[in-house]
Coordinates of C-alpha atoms in Angstrom, one line a residue:
M1 CA 18.7 -62.7 57.6
A2 CA 17.2 -59.3 56.9
S3 CA 20.6 -57.8 56.1
I4 CA 21.3 -60.5 53.6
T5 CA 17.9 -60.0 51.9
T6 CA 18.5 -56.2 51.9
G7 CA 22.0 -56.7 50.4
V8 CA 20.6 -59.0 47.6
F9 CA 17.8 -56.5 46.9
Y10 CA 20.3 -53.6 46.7
F11 CA 22.5 -55.6 44.4
I12 CA 19.6 -56.4 42.1
I13 CA 18.6 -52.7 42.1
R14 CA 22.1 -51.7 41.2
L15 CA 22.2 -54.1 38.3
F16 CA 18.8 -52.9 37.0
G17 CA 19.0 -49.3 38.3
T18 CA 18.6 -47.7 34.9
T19 CA 15.6 -49.8 34.1
V20 CA 14.0 -49.1 37.5
V21 CA 14.5 -45.3 37.1
S22 CA 13.0 -45.5 33.6
L23 CA 10.0 -47.4 34.9
L24 CA 9.5 -44.9 37.7
L25 CA 9.7 -42.0 35.2
I26 CA 7.0 -43.5 32.9
L27 CA 4.6 -44.3 35.7
P28 CA 2.1 -41.6 36.7
K29 CA 3.3 -39.4 39.5
A30 CA 0.2 -40.1 41.6
F31 CA 0.9 -43.9 41.4
V32 CA 4.6 -43.4 42.5
I33 CA 3.4 -41.2 45.4
T34 CA 0.8 -43.8 46.4
I35 CA 3.4 -46.6 46.4
A36 CA 5.8 -44.5 48.6
G37 CA 2.9 -43.7 51.0
L38 CA 2.0 -47.4 51.3
V39 CA 5.7 -48.2 52.1
L40 CA 5.8 -45.5 54.8
L41 CA 2.6 -46.8 56.5
S42 CA 4.4 -49.8 58.0
I43 CA 7.2 -47.5 59.3
L44 CA 4.7 -45.1 60.8
G45 CA 2.8 -48.0 62.4
N46 CA 5.9 -49.5 64.0
S47 CA 7.0 -46.0 65.2
L48 CA 3.6 -45.3 66.7
N49 CA 3.6 -48.8 68.4
S50 CA 6.9 -48.2 70.1
A51 CA 6.1 -44.6 71.0
L52 CA 2.7 -45.4 72.5
S53 CA 3.8 -48.5 74.4
T54 CA 4.4 -46.6 77.6
P55 CA 1.3 -44.8 78.8
W56 CA 3.0 -41.6 80.2
V57 CA 5.3 -41.0 77.3
G58 CA 2.8 -42.4 74.8
E59 CA 0.3 -39.5 75.4
A60 CA 3.0 -37.0 74.8
A61 CA 4.1 -38.7 71.6
L62 CA 0.6 -38.7 70.4
I63 CA 0.1 -35.0 71.2
T64 CA 3.3 -34.2 69.4
L65 CA 2.2 -36.2 66.3
L66 CA -1.2 -34.6 66.2
V67 CA 0.1 -31.0 66.5
T68 CA 2.7 -31.6 63.9
V69 CA 0.2 -33.2 61.4
S70 CA -2.3 -30.4 62.1
G71 CA -0.1 -28.0 60.2
L72 CA -0.4 -25.3 62.9
Y73 CA 1.3 -22.1 61.7
Y74 CA 1.4 -19.2 64.1
L75 CA 3.7 -16.2 64.3
N76 CA 5.5 -17.4 61.1
I77 CA 6.6 -20.5 63.0
G78 CA 5.7 -24.0 61.7
A79 CA 4.0 -26.9 63.3
A80 CA 7.1 -28.8 64.3
F81 CA 8.2 -26.0 66.7
W82 CA 4.7 -25.7 68.2
A83 CA 4.5 -29.5 68.6
V84 CA 7.7 -29.4 70.8
V85 CA 6.4 -26.4 72.8
I86 CA 3.0 -27.9 73.4
D87 CA 4.5 -31.3 74.2
T88 CA 7.0 -29.7 76.7
A89 CA 4.2 -27.8 78.4
Y90 CA 2.1 -31.0 78.6
L91 CA 5.0 -33.0 80.2
Y92 CA 5.7 -30.1 82.6
A93 CA 2.0 -30.1 83.6
L94 CA 2.1 -33.8 84.2
S95 CA 5.2 -33.5 86.4
I96 CA 3.7 -30.8 88.7

């Protein structure tokens, strides 16, 4: 059922694509960013729910998320790299 709904939605967007783009261009940039952020909240919630469902892996996923979101920048290397390094060290420490 979801695929049918998505197909119909995409068909409608294709029919009115020019109108939708014009509408998005006249709206304030902050409003469009807010709508995009609200849409991403449900995706983030579902991802966190599935990642944190198992206790052992859930802690590692939460640590990775927190380090990435922190914006850690050390030795000209970004937060995503350090999140993987810290997460790997955490999982290694748990396995000892």
